[in-house]
C-alpha atoms as one frame of an Amber mdcrd trajectory, in Angstrom:
protein
   0.000   0.000   0.000   0.910   3.631  -0.434   0.101   5.423   2.808   0.299
   9.182   3.239   0.585  10.610   6.752  -0.073  14.323   7.188   1.315  15.750
  10.417   2.078  19.155  11.899   4.316  17.382  14.453   7.592  16.060  13.092
  11.345  16.246  13.527  13.160  18.071  14.992  10.294  18.244  17.522  10.598
  15.836  20.447   7.250  14.593  21.757   5.037  11.530  21.920   3.343  12.225
  18.594   6.672  12.319  16.754   7.895   9.199  18.573   4.721   7.309  17.607
   4.843   8.376  13.965   8.567   7.637  13.571   8.022   4.140  14.912   4.945
   3.611  12.737   6.727   4.698   9.562   9.729   2.463  10.308   7.566  -0.599
  10.927   5.342  -0.014   7.886   8.375   0.354   5.622   9.907  -2.811   7.082
   6.653  -4.584   6.176   7.102  -3.455   2.569   4.677  -0.545   2.349   5.448
   2.863   0.839   4.938   5.678   3.336   4.815   9.339   2.434   5.055  12.104
   5.011   3.709  15.612   4.645   5.151  17.843   7.387   5.814  21.565   7.983
   9.288  21.023   6.511   7.613  20.583   3.097   6.284  24.155   3.246   7.271
  27.569   4.455   6.646  27.716   8.159   6.836  30.026  11.143   7.339  29.279
  14.849   4.201  28.919  16.914   3.651  31.924  19.226   4.700  31.042  22.800
   5.922  27.637  21.564   8.733  28.414  19.066   9.930  24.803  18.710   6.624
  23.965  16.998   6.609  25.145  13.336   3.339  26.192  11.701   3.128  25.683
   7.922   1.454  28.528   6.052   1.994  28.428   2.240  -0.305  25.451   1.780
  -1.575  26.084  -1.747   0.733  23.356  -3.138  -0.650  20.737  -0.736  -3.112
  19.231  -3.228  -0.448  18.893  -5.884   1.776  17.027  -3.416  -1.020  14.620
  -2.457  -1.864  13.980  -6.112   1.793  13.377  -6.987   2.203  10.781  -4.224
  -0.992   8.957  -5.317  -1.799   7.366  -1.947  -4.092   4.420  -1.345  -5.090
   6.011   1.961  -4.442   9.200   3.916  -4.087   9.590   7.668  -4.308  13.010
   9.341  -2.215  12.772  12.492  -2.716  16.268  13.907  -5.277  19.084  14.004
  -2.842  21.865  13.035  -2.715  24.006   9.869  -1.510  21.087   7.725  -4.182
  18.775   9.046  -6.932  21.301   8.371  -5.644  22.085   4.868  -5.446  18.402
   3.915  -8.887  17.766   5.419 -10.372  20.567   3.320  -8.710  19.362   0.096
  -9.817  15.751   0.608 -13.383  16.656   1.531 -13.838  18.879  -1.516 -13.016
  15.881  -3.694 -15.105  13.376  -1.780 -12.009  11.501  -0.624 -11.862   9.606
   2.638  -9.265   9.668   5.406  -8.582   8.562   8.950  -7.411  10.801  11.772
  -6.034  10.509  15.306  -6.366  12.262  18.643  -2.955  12.274  20.319  -3.493
  15.057  22.850  -6.295  16.389  25.024  -6.188  19.719  23.243  -9.079  21.359
  25.167  -7.410  20.697  28.532  -4.055  21.973  27.253  -5.643  25.197  26.024
  -7.534  25.598  29.290  -4.288  25.229  31.245  -2.753  28.160  29.358  -5.892
  30.283  29.055  -8.272  29.269  31.884 -10.898  31.788  30.747 -11.536  29.763
  27.559 -14.327  27.197  28.122 -13.410  23.542  27.669 -16.468  23.177  25.449
 -14.915  25.414  22.807 -11.876  23.141  22.548 -14.027  20.042  22.210 -16.187
  21.742  19.570 -12.995  22.505  17.608 -11.879  18.860  17.819 -15.308  17.473
  16.919 -15.454  19.659  13.823 -12.029  18.493  12.670 -12.668  14.766  13.189
 -16.361  14.599  12.202 -15.735  13.607   8.529 -13.033  11.055   9.407 -13.782
   7.407   8.609 -12.016   6.385  11.822 -10.704   8.493  14.708  -7.796   6.652
  16.330  -7.251   6.918  20.090  -4.617   5.342  22.325  -6.729   3.590  24.957
 -10.201   2.322  25.784 -10.412   4.962  28.504  -9.795   7.715  25.948 -12.314
   6.159  23.576 -14.897   6.356  26.343 -13.899   9.896  27.311 -14.200  11.237
  23.771 -17.416   9.296  23.180 -18.821  11.154  26.198 -18.038  14.375  24.299
 -20.063  13.170  21.268 -17.189  12.010  19.037 -18.025   9.320  16.459 -16.067
   6.538  14.717 -13.589   6.136  17.584 -11.169   3.233  17.082  -8.444   1.911
  19.367  -4.835   2.202  18.146  -2.463   1.029  20.863   1.112   2.260  21.095
   4.391   0.523  21.879   8.034   0.901  22.832  11.388   0.249  21.154  12.507
  -2.756  23.193  15.815  -2.912  21.317  16.834   0.507  22.592  15.072   0.556
  25.950  16.252  -2.434  27.971  16.914  -3.025  31.668  20.330  -2.591  33.215
  21.813  -3.173  36.635  19.846  -2.201  39.734  19.798   1.318  41.148  21.137
   1.869  44.698  18.170   2.411  47.024  20.030   4.608  49.537  20.420   7.518
  47.089  17.300   7.506  44.909  16.959   9.413  41.653  13.516  10.690  40.680
  13.273  11.423  36.966  10.901  13.378  34.738  11.062  13.019  30.946   8.992
  15.151  28.613   8.035  18.611  27.495   8.624  21.459  29.946   5.295  23.198
  29.625   2.564  24.278  31.982   0.123  21.566  30.887   2.552  18.887  32.104
   2.005  19.915  35.751   5.752  19.680  36.456   5.694  21.746  39.623   3.592
  19.065  41.304   6.756  16.930  41.104   9.499  19.545  41.475   8.007  21.006
  44.661   7.945  17.629  46.460  10.168  16.956  49.454  11.887  13.755  48.320
  15.151  12.049  49.285  18.008  11.829  46.810  18.005  13.721  43.518  15.561
  15.060  40.957  16.427  15.056  37.263  14.517  16.527  34.354  15.016  15.503
  30.723  13.433  17.614  28.006  12.880  21.217  27.023  10.050  23.627  26.408
   8.670  27.100  27.094   8.687  26.689  30.894  12.323  25.627  31.239  13.874
  28.972  32.219  11.152  29.609  34.795  11.517  26.148  36.336  15.320  26.282
  36.446  15.145  29.594  38.286  12.543  28.297  40.753  14.194  24.917  41.441
  18.000  25.369  41.325  18.530  22.071  43.183  17.033  20.084  40.284  19.267
  18.818  37.461  17.903  19.987  34.099  19.574  17.830  31.451  17.920  19.050
  28.247  17.021  16.632  25.487  18.451  13.114  25.466  17.955  10.548  22.728
  18.561   6.886  21.965  21.072   5.077  24.146  21.763   8.217  26.192  18.081
   8.476  27.078  17.885   4.756  27.842  20.871   5.068  30.188  19.137   7.977
  31.937  16.056   5.826  32.530  18.209   2.944  33.797  20.047   5.177  36.261
  16.785   6.471  37.726  15.002   4.896  40.674  11.534   6.121  39.669  10.032
   7.922  36.698   7.618  10.575  37.966   4.713  11.320  35.623   2.844  14.325
  37.076   0.599  15.109  34.091  -3.152  15.241  34.629  -4.100  15.670  30.954
  -2.052  13.275  28.789  -3.922  10.744  26.672  -1.267   8.085  27.324   2.401
   8.890  28.073   4.975   6.989  25.999   7.727   7.891  28.463   6.114   5.467
  30.911   6.554   2.665  28.357  10.213   3.619  27.855  10.961   3.791  31.575
   9.286   0.448  32.273  11.192  -1.197  29.415  14.374  -0.096  31.192  13.100
  -1.575  34.464  12.216   1.757  36.060   8.872   1.926  37.916   6.533   4.900
  37.622   4.867   7.219  40.143   1.801   9.094  38.930  -1.598  10.478  39.759
  -4.542   8.054  39.278  -5.765   9.645  36.036  -6.189   8.679  32.385  -2.812
   7.762  30.940  -1.254   6.147  34.012  -4.472   4.200  34.672  -4.222   2.768
  31.143  -0.515   1.872  31.352   0.376   0.957  34.922  -0.478  -2.067  37.025
  -0.914  -0.677  40.523   1.750  -1.971  42.913   3.544  -3.901  40.152   4.810
  -1.526  37.460   3.869   1.699  39.202   2.101   3.437  42.028  -0.754   5.857
  41.449  -1.862   8.063  44.304  -3.472  11.469  44.726  -0.512  12.114  47.072
   2.293  12.136  44.488   5.023  12.105  47.162   3.576   8.925  48.631   3.443
   7.388  45.147   7.128   8.250  44.584   8.243   6.683  47.851   6.154   3.543
  47.372   7.412   3.105  43.812  10.961   2.766  45.161   9.963  -0.664  46.525
   8.751  -2.156  43.236  10.460  -4.989  41.356  12.351  -3.625  38.351  12.285
  -6.999  36.592   8.478  -7.015  36.676   8.477  -3.591  35.002  10.730  -4.757
  32.177   8.749  -7.964  31.746   5.525  -6.009  31.159   7.147  -3.770  28.563
   8.447  -6.658  26.473   4.895  -7.338  25.311   4.354  -3.760  24.049   6.011
  -3.635  20.616   5.768  -1.060  17.867   5.341  -3.904  15.362   2.047  -4.898
  17.004   1.006  -1.239  16.981   1.815  -0.914  13.262  -0.172  -4.062  12.437
  -3.177  -2.597  14.243  -2.890   0.661  12.280  -2.371  -1.175   8.999  -5.323
  -3.528   9.462  -7.603  -0.515   9.795  -6.209   1.193   6.684  -6.463  -2.016
   4.622 -10.087  -2.495   5.620 -11.048   1.073   4.796  -9.140   1.193   1.506
 -11.270  -1.629   0.084 -14.081   0.893  -0.571 -13.467   2.963  -3.740 -14.713
   6.479  -3.109 -13.428   8.576  -5.995 -11.975   8.551  -9.491  -9.857  11.571
  -8.633  -6.575  11.342 -10.589  -3.627  10.558  -8.370  -5.713   9.069  -5.574
  -6.445   5.350  -5.683  -8.860   4.759  -2.792 -10.047   6.585   0.300
């Protein structure tokens, strides 16, 4: 098959959406399929206000020509940004079908930054974007239920995975000098201060970057801010940590939990969507409304049990799930539009 993925999130961005799409593309190509990517790097783009590491494509009038030239069997819209909206409009005008995905709880993120904006506006925005999609992919049954409660249709489960070749367990971490680790974007919606303000033994380390970094470094000088880490360096950082702390209240999943567990590192989190879908309470993590208590209890968990769970969560299985959906939908011819085989 020829699969086109349209995404506003792509390299050099570092986030869960990019991680998921990179893994998906690699697995689909290994299986023999041809994957095309349409990203902001294919157009002129400008940095997003207040979030400069996110580029926003703007000269999108060549988008249709690019889709036609690639001649895809199916199109997947991965994000609800300018590229996603432009591709959606072009496809709909020609009666062509597509799938889409919800990777982030956009309304909650917006509400975190601008509390005066009603959550309902954000959900109305998302519903409008995804309404014409043949299938709206979500990461967990809990998220499928949550979005169904907000009147979304055609919700389909697409589970995620972890690179078990890169993220593997190492030797045990000394318990007398614990290291509590956060990995992810440094932004207000990640609720980082709920972790950084805790009175915990040992050390706190933060991996990642984002618009809140300077503010957090100034407020918490005792915390080690390590910036971005990738590949083996990131895996070694997970292995050297006693506990991964996941303070977010709004994530749809949290791939960093998969990566930490694959390295044998247990997770401390709040009992909310994301952690509830990934962690086995008292085995691979501890979820508690008292995050400090969760961190301290997680120190006692068996690191081998964490790694054992992660070995069953592969990106190959995730890619097969995505592909099965696209194959099923592409069996229905929807247009004779030149350059587009099936919807």
